[in-house]
CSV table of C-alpha atoms in Angstrom, one decimal:
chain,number,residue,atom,x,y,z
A,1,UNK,CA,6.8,-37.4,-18.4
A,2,UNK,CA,3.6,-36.6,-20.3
A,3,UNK,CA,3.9,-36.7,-24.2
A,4,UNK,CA,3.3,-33.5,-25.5
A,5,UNK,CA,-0.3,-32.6,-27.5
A,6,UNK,CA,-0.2,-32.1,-31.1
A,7,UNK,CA,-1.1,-28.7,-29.9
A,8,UNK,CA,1.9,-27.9,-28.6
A,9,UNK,CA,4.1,-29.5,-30.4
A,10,UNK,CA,2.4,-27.0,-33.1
A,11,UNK,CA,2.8,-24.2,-30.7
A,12,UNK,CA,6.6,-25.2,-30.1
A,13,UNK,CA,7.7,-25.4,-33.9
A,14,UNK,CA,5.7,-21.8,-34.3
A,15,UNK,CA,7.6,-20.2,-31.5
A,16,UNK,CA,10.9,-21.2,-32.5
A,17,UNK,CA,9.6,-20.0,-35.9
A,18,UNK,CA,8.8,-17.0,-34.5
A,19,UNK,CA,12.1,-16.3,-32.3
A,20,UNK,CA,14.3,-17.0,-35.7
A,21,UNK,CA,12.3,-14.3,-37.5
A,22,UNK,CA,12.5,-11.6,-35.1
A,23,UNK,CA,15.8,-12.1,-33.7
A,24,UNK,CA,16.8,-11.6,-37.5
A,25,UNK,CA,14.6,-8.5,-38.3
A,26,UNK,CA,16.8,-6.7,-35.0
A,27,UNK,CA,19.8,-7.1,-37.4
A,28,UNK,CA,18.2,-6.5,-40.4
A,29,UNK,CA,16.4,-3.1,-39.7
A,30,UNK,CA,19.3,-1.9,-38.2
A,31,UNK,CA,21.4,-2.0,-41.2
A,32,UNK,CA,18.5,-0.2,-43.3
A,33,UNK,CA,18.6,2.1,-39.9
A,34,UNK,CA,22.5,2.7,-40.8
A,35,UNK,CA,22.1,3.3,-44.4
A,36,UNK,CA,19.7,5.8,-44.1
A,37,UNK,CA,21.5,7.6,-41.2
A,38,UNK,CA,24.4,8.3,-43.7
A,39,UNK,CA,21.7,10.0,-46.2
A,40,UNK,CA,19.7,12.3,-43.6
A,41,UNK,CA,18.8,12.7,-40.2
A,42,UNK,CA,19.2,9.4,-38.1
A,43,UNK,CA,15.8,8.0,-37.0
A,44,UNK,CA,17.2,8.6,-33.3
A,45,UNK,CA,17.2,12.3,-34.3
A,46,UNK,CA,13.5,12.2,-35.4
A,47,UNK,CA,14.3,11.1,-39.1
A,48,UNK,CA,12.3,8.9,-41.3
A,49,UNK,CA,14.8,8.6,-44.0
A,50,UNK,CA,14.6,4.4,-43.2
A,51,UNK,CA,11.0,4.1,-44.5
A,52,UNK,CA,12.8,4.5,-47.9
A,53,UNK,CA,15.5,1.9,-47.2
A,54,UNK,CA,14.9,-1.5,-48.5
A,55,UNK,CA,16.5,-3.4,-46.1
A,56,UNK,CA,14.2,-1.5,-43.0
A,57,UNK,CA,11.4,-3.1,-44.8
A,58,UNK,CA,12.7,-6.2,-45.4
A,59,UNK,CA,13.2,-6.1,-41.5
A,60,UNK,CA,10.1,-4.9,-40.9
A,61,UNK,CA,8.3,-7.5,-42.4
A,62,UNK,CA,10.7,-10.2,-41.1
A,63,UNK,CA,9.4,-9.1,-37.6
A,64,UNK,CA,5.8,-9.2,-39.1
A,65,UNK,CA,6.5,-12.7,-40.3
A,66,UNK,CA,7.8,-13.9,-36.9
A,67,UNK,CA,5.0,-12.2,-34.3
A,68,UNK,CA,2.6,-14.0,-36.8
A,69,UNK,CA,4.0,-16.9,-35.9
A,70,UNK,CA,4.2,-15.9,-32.4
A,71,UNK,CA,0.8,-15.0,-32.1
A,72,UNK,CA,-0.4,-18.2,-33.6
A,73,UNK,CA,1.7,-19.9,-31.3
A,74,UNK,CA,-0.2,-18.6,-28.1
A,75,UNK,CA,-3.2,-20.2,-30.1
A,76,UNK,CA,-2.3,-23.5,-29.7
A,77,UNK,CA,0.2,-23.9,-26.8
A,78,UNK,CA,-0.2,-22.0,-23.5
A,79,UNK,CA,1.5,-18.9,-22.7
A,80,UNK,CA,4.3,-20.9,-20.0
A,81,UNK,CA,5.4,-23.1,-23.0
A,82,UNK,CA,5.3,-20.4,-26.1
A,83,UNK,CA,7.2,-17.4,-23.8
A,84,UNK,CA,10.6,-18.4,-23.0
A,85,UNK,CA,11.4,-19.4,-26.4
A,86,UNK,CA,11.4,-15.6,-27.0
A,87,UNK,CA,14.5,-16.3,-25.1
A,88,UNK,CA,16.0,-18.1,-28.6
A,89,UNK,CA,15.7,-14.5,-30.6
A,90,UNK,CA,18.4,-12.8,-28.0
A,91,UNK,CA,21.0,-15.6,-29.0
A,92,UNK,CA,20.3,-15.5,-32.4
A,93,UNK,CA,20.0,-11.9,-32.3
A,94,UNK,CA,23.4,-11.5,-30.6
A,95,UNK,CA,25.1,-13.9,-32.4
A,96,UNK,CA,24.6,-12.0,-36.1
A,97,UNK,CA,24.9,-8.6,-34.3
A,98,UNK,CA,28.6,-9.6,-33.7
A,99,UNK,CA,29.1,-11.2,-37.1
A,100,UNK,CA,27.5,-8.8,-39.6
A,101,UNK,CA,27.4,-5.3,-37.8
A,102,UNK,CA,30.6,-6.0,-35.7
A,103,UNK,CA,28.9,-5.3,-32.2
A,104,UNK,CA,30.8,-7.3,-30.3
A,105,UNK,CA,30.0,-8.5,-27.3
A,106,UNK,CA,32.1,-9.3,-24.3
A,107,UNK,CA,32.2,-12.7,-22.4
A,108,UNK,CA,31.2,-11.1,-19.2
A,109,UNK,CA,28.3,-9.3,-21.2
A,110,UNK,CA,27.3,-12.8,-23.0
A,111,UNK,CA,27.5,-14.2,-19.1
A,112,UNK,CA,25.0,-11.3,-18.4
A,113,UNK,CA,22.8,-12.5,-21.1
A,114,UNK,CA,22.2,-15.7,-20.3
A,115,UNK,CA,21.4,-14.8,-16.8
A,116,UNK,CA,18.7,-12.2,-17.9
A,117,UNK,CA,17.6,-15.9,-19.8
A,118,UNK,CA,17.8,-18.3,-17.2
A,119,UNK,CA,15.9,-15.5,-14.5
A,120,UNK,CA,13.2,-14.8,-17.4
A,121,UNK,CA,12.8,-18.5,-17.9
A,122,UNK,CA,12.8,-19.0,-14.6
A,123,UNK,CA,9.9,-17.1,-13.7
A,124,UNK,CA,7.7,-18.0,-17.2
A,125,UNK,CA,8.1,-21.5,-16.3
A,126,UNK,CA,6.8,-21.2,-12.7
A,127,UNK,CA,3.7,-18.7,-13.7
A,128,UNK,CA,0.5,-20.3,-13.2
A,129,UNK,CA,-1.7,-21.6,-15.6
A,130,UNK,CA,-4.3,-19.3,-17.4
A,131,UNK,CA,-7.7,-19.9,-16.4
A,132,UNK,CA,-9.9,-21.2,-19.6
A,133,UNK,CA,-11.6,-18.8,-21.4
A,134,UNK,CA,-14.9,-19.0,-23.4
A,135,UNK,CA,-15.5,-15.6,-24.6
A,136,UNK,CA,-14.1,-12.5,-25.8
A,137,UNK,CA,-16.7,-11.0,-23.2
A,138,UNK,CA,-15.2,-12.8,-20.4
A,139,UNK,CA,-11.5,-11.2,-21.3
A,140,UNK,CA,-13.2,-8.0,-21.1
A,141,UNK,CA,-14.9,-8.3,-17.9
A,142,UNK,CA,-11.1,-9.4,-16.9
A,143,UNK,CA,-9.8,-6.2,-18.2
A,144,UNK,CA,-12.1,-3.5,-16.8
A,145,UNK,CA,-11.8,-5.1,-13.5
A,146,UNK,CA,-10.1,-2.3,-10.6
A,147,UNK,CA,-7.2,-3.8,-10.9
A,148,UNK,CA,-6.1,-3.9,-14.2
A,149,UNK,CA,-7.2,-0.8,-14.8
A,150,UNK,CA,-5.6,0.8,-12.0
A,151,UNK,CA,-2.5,-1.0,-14.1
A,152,UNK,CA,-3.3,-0.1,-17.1
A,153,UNK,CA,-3.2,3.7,-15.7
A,154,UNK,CA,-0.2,3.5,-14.0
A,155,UNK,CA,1.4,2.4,-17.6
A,156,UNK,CA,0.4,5.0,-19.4
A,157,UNK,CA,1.4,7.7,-16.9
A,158,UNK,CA,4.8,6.5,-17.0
A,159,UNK,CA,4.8,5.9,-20.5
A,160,UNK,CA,3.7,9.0,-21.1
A,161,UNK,CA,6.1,10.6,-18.8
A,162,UNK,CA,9.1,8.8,-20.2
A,163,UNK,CA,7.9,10.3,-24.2
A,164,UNK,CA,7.6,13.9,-23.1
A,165,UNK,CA,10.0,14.2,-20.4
A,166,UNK,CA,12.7,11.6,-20.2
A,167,UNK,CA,12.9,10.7,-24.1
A,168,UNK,CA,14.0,14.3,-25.0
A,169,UNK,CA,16.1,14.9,-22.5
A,170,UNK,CA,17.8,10.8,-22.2
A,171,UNK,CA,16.7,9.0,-24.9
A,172,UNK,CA,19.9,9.5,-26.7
A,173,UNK,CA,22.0,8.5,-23.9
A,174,UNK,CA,19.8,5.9,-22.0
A,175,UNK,CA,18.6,3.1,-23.8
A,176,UNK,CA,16.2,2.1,-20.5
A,177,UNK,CA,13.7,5.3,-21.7
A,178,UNK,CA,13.5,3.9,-25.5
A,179,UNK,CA,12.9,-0.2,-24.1
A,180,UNK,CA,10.9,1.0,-21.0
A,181,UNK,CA,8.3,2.2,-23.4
A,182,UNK,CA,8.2,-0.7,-25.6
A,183,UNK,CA,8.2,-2.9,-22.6
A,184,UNK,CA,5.4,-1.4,-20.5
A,185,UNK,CA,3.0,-0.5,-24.0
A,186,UNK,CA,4.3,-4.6,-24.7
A,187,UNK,CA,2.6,-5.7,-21.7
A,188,UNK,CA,-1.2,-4.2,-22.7
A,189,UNK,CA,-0.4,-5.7,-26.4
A,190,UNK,CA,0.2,-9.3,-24.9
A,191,UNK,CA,-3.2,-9.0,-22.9
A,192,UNK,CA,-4.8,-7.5,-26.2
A,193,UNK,CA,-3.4,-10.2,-28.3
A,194,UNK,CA,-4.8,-12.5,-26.8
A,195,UNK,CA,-8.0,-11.8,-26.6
A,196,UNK,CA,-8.0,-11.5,-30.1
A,197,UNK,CA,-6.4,-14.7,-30.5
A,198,UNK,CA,-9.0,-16.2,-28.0
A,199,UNK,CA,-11.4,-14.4,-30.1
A,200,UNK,CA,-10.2,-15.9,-33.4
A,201,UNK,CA,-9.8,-19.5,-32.2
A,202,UNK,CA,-13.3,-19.6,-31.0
A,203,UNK,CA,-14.9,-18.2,-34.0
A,204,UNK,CA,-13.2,-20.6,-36.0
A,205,UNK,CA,-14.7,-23.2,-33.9
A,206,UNK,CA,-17.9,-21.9,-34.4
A,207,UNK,CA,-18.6,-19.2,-32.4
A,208,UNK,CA,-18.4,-16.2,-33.9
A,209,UNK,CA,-16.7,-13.5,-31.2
A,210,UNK,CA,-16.4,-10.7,-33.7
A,211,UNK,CA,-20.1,-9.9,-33.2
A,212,UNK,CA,-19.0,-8.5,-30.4
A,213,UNK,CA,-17.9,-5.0,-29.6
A,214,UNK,CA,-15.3,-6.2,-27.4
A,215,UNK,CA,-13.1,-7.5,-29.9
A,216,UNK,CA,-13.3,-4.6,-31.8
A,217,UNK,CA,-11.5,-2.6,-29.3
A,218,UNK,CA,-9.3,-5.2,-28.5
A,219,UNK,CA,-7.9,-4.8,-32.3
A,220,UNK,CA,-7.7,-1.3,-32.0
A,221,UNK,CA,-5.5,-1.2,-29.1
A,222,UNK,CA,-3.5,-4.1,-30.5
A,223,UNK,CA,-3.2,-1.3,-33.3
A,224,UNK,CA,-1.7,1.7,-31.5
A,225,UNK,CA,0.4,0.2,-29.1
A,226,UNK,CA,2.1,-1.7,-31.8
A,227,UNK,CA,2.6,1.4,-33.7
A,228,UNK,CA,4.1,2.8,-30.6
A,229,UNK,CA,6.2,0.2,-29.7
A,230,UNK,CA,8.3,0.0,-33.7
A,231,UNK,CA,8.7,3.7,-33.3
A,232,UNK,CA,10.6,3.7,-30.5
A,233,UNK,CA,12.2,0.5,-31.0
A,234,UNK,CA,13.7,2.1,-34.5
A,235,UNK,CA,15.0,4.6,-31.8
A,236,UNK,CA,16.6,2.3,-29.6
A,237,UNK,CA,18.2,0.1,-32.4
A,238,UNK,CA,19.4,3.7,-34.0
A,239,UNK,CA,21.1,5.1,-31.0
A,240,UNK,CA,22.4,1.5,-29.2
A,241,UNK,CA,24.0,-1.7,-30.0
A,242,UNK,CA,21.5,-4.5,-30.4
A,243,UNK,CA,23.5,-7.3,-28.9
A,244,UNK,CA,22.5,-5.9,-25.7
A,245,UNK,CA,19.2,-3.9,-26.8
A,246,UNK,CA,17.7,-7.9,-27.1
A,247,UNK,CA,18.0,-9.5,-23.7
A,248,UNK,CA,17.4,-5.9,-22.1
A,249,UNK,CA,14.4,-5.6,-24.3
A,250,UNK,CA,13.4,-9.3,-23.5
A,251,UNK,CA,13.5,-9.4,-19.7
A,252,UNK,CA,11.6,-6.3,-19.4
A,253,UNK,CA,9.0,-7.4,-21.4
A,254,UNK,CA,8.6,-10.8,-19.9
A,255,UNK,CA,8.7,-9.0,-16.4
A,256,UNK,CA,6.0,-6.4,-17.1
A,257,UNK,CA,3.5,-9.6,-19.3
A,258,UNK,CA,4.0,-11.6,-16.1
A,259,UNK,CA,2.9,-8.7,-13.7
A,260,UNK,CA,-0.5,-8.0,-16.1
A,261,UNK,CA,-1.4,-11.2,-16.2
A,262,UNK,CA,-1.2,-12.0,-12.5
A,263,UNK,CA,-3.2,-9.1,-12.3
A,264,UNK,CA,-5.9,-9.4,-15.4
A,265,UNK,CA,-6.2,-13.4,-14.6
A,266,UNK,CA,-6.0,-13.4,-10.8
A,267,UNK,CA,-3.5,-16.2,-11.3
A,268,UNK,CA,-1.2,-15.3,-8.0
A,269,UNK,CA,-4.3,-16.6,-6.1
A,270,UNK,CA,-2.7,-20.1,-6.7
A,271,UNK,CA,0.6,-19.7,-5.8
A,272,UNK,CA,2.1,-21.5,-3.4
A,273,UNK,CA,4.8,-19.8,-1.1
A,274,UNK,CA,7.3,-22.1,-2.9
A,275,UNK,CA,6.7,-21.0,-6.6
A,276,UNK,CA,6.2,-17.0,-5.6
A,277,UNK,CA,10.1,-17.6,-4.0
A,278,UNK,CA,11.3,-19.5,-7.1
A,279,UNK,CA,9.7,-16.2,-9.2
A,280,UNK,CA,11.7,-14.0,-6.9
A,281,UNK,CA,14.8,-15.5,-7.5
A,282,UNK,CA,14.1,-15.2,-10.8
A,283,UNK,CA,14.2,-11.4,-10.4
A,284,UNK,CA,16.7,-11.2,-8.7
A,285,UNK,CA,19.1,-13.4,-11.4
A,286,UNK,CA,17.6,-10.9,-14.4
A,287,UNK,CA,18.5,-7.7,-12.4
A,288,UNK,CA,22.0,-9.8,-11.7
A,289,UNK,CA,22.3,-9.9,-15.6
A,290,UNK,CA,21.0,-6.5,-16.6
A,291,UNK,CA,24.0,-5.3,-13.9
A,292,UNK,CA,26.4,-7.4,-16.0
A,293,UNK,CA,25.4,-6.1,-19.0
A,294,UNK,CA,25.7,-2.1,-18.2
A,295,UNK,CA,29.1,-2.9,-16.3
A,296,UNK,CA,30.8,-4.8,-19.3
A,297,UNK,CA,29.1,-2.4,-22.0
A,298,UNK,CA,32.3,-1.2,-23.5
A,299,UNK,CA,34.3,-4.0,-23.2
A,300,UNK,CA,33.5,-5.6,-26.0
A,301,UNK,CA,34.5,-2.6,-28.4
A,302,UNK,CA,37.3,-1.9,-26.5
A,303,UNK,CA,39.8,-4.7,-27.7
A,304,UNK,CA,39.0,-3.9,-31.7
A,305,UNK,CA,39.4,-0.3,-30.4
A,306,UNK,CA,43.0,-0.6,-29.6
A,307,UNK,CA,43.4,-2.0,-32.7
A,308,UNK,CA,41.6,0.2,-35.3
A,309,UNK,CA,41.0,4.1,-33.6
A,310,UNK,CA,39.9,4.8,-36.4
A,311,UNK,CA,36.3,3.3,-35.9
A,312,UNK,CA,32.9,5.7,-35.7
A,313,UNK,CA,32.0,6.3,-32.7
A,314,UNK,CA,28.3,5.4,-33.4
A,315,UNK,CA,29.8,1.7,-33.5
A,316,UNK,CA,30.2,2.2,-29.6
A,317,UNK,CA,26.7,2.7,-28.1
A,318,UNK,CA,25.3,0.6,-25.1
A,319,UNK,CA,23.5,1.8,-22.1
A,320,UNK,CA,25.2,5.7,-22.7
A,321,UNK,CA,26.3,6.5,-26.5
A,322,UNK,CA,29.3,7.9,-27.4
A,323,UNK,CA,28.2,11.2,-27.7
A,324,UNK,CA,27.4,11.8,-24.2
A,325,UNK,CA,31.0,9.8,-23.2
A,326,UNK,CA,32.5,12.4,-24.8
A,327,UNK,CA,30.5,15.7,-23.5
A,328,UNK,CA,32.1,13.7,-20.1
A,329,UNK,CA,35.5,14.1,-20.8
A,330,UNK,CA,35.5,17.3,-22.3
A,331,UNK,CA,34.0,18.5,-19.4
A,332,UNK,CA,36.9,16.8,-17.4
């Protein structure tokens, strides 16, 4: 076995770093989320009552904290040794979700987690390598190829779709339409990212990239996609419970920053028959856990239900909220 670089031992302690931070900020923002839902309209009801809260901002900026790290991360180490130790933030994450906001989480729905971690894991770690890059001019001749712009359409249709169709109508009730659009807007961050950070590591060394229009746009897209993305993840945290918004959140993410690289760096022209199986049954063990996740959803609730009836019902939310659980029985 190879002793690792300093590089990635660097890149190692920064996405550990990194997965503390965020997992953290999940838990944190969500109890600035609850306190200013009992003051005004809920930021799942299109308040904005939480950008007064301390402890949003406090979240917020633990989350800033940790995707510095992150980013600097993907600096040093590659990409198949930095990603699945995003997997550390959904343990963390879930662990002080069923501590301090008393989401609990069932065994089977813990099971389900750690399957959406080994399958995400499973297919980061048998990715191929990145191709070097020398430029910011080279990522861009990358991204304006046909085929990652016919991906990068196909993203924004649907995301777009899922805002002004699906969000008003499901977005309450169905966490997918909330992560969906954090996932697929994540995977054109990722690719923006790092061609800034590709950008900033070589004009650091000398080579000043910023000269360059490219990197410019690059920022800007960074920019609006990551405005997007906190939005609607302040939705999803508002109207679900976080132990299971995490690992959701995660694999989907993962699996849509997989797919655009494959297709911005060409890398599946390496792949060998036996690492495009291993990847496959790496899908299939996520969607395995997913399943496990939405059938156990309530299950966790349900014991300390039975024992105190007299919890909110805004406690309760998974995949469907309570609210739409009980439009179903009334209508029974």
């Amino acid at each position: 076995m190879e002793e690792m670089s300093p590089d990635n031992i660097h890149g190692v302690i920064l996405a550990v770093s990194s997965s503390i931070f965020i997992g953290s900020s999940f838990i944190i923002k969500k109890k600035g989320l609850k306190k200013a839902g009992v003051s005004g309209p809920r930021a799942g009801e299109g308040g904005y009552g939480y950008l007064y809260e301390p402890w949003w901002w406090a979240g917020m900026i633990t989350m800033i904290v940790g995707e510095i790290a992150n980013f600097a991360a993907y600096a040093f180490a590659p990409a198949i040794l930095v990603t699945p130790l995003g997997a550390l933030s959904i343990i963390f994450s879930a662990v002080l979700a069923h501590f301090i906001l008393q989401e609990k989480l069932h065994m089977f729905g813990i099971l389900g987690c750690v399957l959406c971690v080994v399958g995400s894991t499973t297919i980061v770690l048998h990715a191929p390598h990145e191709q070097d890059i020398e430029s910011v001019k080279q990522v861009w001749h990358l991204a304006t190829e046909p085929g990652f712009l016919a991906y990068s359409a196909v993203v924004l249709v649907v995301v777009l779709v899922l805002i002004f169709y699906y969000e008003p109508r499901y977005g309450k009730t169905h966490m997918i339409v909330y992560v969906g659009i954090c996932s697929l807007m994540g995977s054109l961050t990722v690719m923006s990212v790092k061609a800034v950070a590709i950008a900033i590591k070589l004009t650091f060394s000398g080579m000043n990239q910023f000269k360059y229009f490219h990197a410019w746009i690059f920022i800007i897209v960074v920019t609006i996609c990551c405005l997007l993305q906190i939005n609607y993840l302040n939705k999803a945290l508002d109207n679900f419970n976080t132990a299971v918004i995490s690992p959701v959140y995660y694999v989907m993410f993962t699996t849509f920053t997989i797919l655009a690289s494959m297709i911005m760096f060409k890398d599946w022209a390496s792949q060998s028959g036996l690492q495009i199986a291993t990847q496959l049954c790496g899908f299939v063990t996520i969607l395995s856990g997913t399943f496990l996740l939405h059938k156990t959803k309530d299950m966790g609730n349900s014991a300390s239900l039975r024992g105190a009836t007299s919890q909110s019902p805004r406690e309760t939310p998974v995949f469907i909220n309570s609210a739409s659980t009980r439009s179903t029985h009334s209508n029974l």
